XYZ file of C-alpha atoms in Angstrom:
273
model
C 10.404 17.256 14.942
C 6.357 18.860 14.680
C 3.641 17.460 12.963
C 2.410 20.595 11.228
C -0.945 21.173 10.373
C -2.465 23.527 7.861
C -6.070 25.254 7.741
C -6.363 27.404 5.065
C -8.793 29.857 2.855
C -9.230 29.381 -0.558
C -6.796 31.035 -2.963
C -4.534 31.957 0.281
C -1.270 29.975 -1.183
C -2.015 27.060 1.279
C -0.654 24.410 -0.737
C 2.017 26.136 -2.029
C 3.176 27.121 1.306
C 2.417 23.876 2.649
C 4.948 22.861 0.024
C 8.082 24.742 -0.018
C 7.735 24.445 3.910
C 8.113 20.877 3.851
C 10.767 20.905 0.938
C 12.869 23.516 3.357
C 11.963 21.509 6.651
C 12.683 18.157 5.162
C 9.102 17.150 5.424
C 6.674 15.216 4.277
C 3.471 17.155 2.790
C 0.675 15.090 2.838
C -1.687 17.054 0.723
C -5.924 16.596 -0.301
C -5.451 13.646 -2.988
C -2.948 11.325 -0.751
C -5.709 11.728 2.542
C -8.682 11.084 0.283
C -6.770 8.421 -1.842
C -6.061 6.545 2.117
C -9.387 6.908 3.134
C -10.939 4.787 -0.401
C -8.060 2.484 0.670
C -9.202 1.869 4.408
C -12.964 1.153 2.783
C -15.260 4.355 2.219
C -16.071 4.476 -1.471
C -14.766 6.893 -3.474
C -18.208 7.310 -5.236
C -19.224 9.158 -1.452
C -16.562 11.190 -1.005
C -17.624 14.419 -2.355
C -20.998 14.019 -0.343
C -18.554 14.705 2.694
C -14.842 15.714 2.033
C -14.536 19.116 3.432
C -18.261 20.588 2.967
C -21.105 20.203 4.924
C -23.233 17.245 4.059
C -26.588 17.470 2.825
C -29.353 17.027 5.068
C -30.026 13.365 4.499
C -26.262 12.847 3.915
C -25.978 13.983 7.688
C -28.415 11.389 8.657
C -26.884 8.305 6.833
C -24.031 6.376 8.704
C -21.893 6.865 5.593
C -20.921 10.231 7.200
C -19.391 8.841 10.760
C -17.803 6.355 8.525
C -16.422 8.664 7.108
C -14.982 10.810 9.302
C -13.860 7.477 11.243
C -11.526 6.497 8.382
C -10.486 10.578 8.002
C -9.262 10.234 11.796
C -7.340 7.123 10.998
C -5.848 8.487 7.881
C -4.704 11.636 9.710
C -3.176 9.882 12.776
C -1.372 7.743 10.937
C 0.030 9.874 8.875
C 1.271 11.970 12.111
C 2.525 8.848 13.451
C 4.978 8.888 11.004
C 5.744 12.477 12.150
C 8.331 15.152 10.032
C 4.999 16.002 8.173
C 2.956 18.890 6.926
C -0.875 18.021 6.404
C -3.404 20.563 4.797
C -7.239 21.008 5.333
C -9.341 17.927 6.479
C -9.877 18.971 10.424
C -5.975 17.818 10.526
C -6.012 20.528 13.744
C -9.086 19.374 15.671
C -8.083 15.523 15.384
C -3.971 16.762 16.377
C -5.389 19.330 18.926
C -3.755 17.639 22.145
C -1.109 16.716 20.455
C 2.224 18.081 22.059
C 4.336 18.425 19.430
C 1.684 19.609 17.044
C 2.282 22.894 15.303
C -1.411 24.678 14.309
C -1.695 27.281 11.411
C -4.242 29.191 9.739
C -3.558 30.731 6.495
C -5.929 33.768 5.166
C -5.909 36.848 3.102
C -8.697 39.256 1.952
C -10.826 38.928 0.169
C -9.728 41.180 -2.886
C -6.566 39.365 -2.980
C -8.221 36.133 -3.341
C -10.611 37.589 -5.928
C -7.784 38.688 -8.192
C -5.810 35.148 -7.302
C -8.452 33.063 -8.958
C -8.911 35.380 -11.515
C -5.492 35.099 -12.848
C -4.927 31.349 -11.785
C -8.207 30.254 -14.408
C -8.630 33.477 -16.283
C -11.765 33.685 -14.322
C -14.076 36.979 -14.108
C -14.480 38.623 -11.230
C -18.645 36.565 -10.757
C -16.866 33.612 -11.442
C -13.818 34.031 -8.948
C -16.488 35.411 -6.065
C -18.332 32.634 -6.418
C -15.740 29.934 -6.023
C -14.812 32.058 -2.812
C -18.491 31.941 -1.469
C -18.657 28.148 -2.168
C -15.561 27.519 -0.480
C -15.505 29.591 2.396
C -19.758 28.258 3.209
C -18.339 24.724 2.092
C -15.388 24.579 4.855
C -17.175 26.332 7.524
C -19.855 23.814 7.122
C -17.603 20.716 7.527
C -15.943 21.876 10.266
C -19.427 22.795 12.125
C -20.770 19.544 11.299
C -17.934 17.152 12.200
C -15.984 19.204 14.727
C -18.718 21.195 15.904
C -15.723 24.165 15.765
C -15.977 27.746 14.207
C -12.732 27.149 11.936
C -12.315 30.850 11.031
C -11.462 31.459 15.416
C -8.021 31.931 15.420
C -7.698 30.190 18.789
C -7.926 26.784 17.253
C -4.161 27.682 15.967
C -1.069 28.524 17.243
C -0.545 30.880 14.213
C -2.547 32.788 12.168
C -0.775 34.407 8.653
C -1.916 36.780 5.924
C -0.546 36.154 3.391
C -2.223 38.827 1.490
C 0.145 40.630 3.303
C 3.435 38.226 3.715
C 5.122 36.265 0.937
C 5.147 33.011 0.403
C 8.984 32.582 1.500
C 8.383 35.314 4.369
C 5.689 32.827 5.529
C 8.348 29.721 4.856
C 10.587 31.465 7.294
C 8.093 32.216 10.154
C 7.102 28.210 9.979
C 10.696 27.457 9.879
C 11.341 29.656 12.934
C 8.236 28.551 15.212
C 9.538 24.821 14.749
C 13.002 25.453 15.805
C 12.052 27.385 18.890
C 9.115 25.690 19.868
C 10.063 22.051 19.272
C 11.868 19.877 22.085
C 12.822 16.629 22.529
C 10.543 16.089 25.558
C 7.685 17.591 23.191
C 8.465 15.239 19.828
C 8.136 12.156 22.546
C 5.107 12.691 23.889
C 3.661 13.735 21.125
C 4.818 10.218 19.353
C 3.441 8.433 22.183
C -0.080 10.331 22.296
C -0.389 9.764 18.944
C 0.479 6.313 18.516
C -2.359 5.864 21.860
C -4.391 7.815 19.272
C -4.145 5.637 16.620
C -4.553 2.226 18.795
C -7.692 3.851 20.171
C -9.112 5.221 16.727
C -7.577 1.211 14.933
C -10.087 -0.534 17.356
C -12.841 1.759 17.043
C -12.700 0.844 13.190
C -12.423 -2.823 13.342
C -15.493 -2.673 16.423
C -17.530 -0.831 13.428
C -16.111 -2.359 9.751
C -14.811 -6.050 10.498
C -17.118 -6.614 13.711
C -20.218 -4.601 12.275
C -21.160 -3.540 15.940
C -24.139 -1.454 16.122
C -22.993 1.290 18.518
C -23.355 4.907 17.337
C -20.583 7.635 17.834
C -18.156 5.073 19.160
C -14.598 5.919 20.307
C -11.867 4.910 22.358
C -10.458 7.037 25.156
C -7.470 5.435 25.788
C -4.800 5.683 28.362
C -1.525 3.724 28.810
C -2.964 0.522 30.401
C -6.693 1.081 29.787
C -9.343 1.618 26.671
C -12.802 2.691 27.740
C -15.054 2.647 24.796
C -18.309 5.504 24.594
C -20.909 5.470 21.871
C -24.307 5.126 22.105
C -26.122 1.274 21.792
C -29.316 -0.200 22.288
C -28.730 -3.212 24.102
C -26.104 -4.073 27.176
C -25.868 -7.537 25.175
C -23.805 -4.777 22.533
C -21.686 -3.917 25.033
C -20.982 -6.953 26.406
C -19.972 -8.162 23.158
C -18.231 -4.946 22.293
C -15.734 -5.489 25.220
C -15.447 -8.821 24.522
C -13.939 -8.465 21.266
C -11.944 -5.326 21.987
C -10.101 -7.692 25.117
C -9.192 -10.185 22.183
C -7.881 -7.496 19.976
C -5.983 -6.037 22.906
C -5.081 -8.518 25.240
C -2.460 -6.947 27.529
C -4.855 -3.926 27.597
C -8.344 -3.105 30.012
C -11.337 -2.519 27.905
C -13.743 -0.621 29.793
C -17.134 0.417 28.594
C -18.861 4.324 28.807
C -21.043 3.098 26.299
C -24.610 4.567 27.429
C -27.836 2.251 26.772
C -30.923 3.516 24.610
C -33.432 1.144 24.397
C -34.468 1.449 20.439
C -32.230 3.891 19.633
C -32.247 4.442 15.532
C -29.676 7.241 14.846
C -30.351 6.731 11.312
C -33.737 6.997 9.045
């Protein structure tokens, strides 16, 4: 079975394709509220979420460590969710994070912009400034948090297996194409590596988080790379006596595992003003 992703333009029917794809497929849709709601659970306060959940952060927003905190629990909330698998998530980056992912199904949903303009307009009995501008704010708002987290263009349809307009398919024409493109691209071998990458994913993207929340290790852009018998960490510190400790405690969280270290040294380093 796929972990499906959705990207999707405002006022394109995302979620409600997102939904009566996953009530057809026997899915689970994992839509905006239950990510953010996960991510206030793992720690980030819900007070900074709109600084940061999909739009681009303001300039000193971009500078505080609140934003790779951030997107460090939005990485965990995502893979864990696909860990589970038989799911549909929506919006978030879900594709860049799933990217290498085998059994990871990518689509884009758009339509024009006239179609979107009269959506809106009959969704909040908007006029047609009103509806525009929601579009505008949107579309600058996603393309922003996709630049600055992902450093991706999420409007280049090569990020996605699919692409659909559904300005110009309906909503259960659309239902049927995603039911199709499971059933023939889906196999076995496919749904058990992708399990397995994403539960190396997860372990990786787990000990990254308790490195940075429970063991408050100062190491910038940290990560795990991780492989079946080996974890090499990367990130950026100021002191080898970081490292050193760094793969210390990641050998006592992992014992049966190697933690390596690609961390690179900056003498007085300050990523943040």
């Amino acid at each position: 079975m796929a972990v499906i992703t959705i990207s999707r333009q405002v006022a394109s029917l995302g979620d409600e394709i997102a939904g009566a794809a996953a009530k057809t497929l026997g899915y689970t849709f994992i839509d905006r509220r239950q990510i953010e709601s996960r991510i206030v659970e793992l720690g980030f306060p819900r007070s900074k979420l709109s600084k940061y959940d999909e739009r681009k952060p303001g300039f000193f927003a971009s500078l505080n460590k609140d934003r790779d905190e951030y997107l460090n629990y939005l990485q965990y909330a995502i893979l864990e969710a696909a860990s589970v698998g038989n799911c549909i998530l929506i919006g978030r980056g879900a594709f860049k994070i799933l990217e290498n992912v085998p059994n990871h199904l990518s689509l884009r949903l758009v339509s024009s912009d006239e179609i979107r303009l009269e959506r809106l307009k009959k969704e909040f009995s908007w006029n047609d400034k009103q509806a525009q501008a929601r579009i505008d704010e949107s579309d600058a708002n996603r393309l922003g948090f996709h630049k600055s987290f992902f450093n991706i263009d999420h409007d280049d349809p090569r990020n996605y297996l699919i692409t659909l307009n559904t300005g110009l398919i309906s909503l259960s024409d659309s239902v049927k194409v995603i039911e199709g493109v499971v059933k023939n691209f889906e196999t076995a071998e496919k749904e058990s590596a992708g399990k397995t990458k994403v539960e190396q994913m997860l372990k990786g993207q787990r000990l990254v988080n308790q490195l940075l929340f429970d063991y408050r290790m100062n190491i910038t852009f940290l990560r795990a790379e991780v492989e079946p018998s080996v974890i090499t960490l990367h990130g950026v510190a100021d002191a080898q006596s970081t490292v050193d400790r760094a793969v210390e405690i990641a050998a006592k969280i992992l014992p049966s595992i190697e933690i390596r270290s690609g961390i690179t040294i900056v003498q007085n380093y300050r990523p943040y003003q």
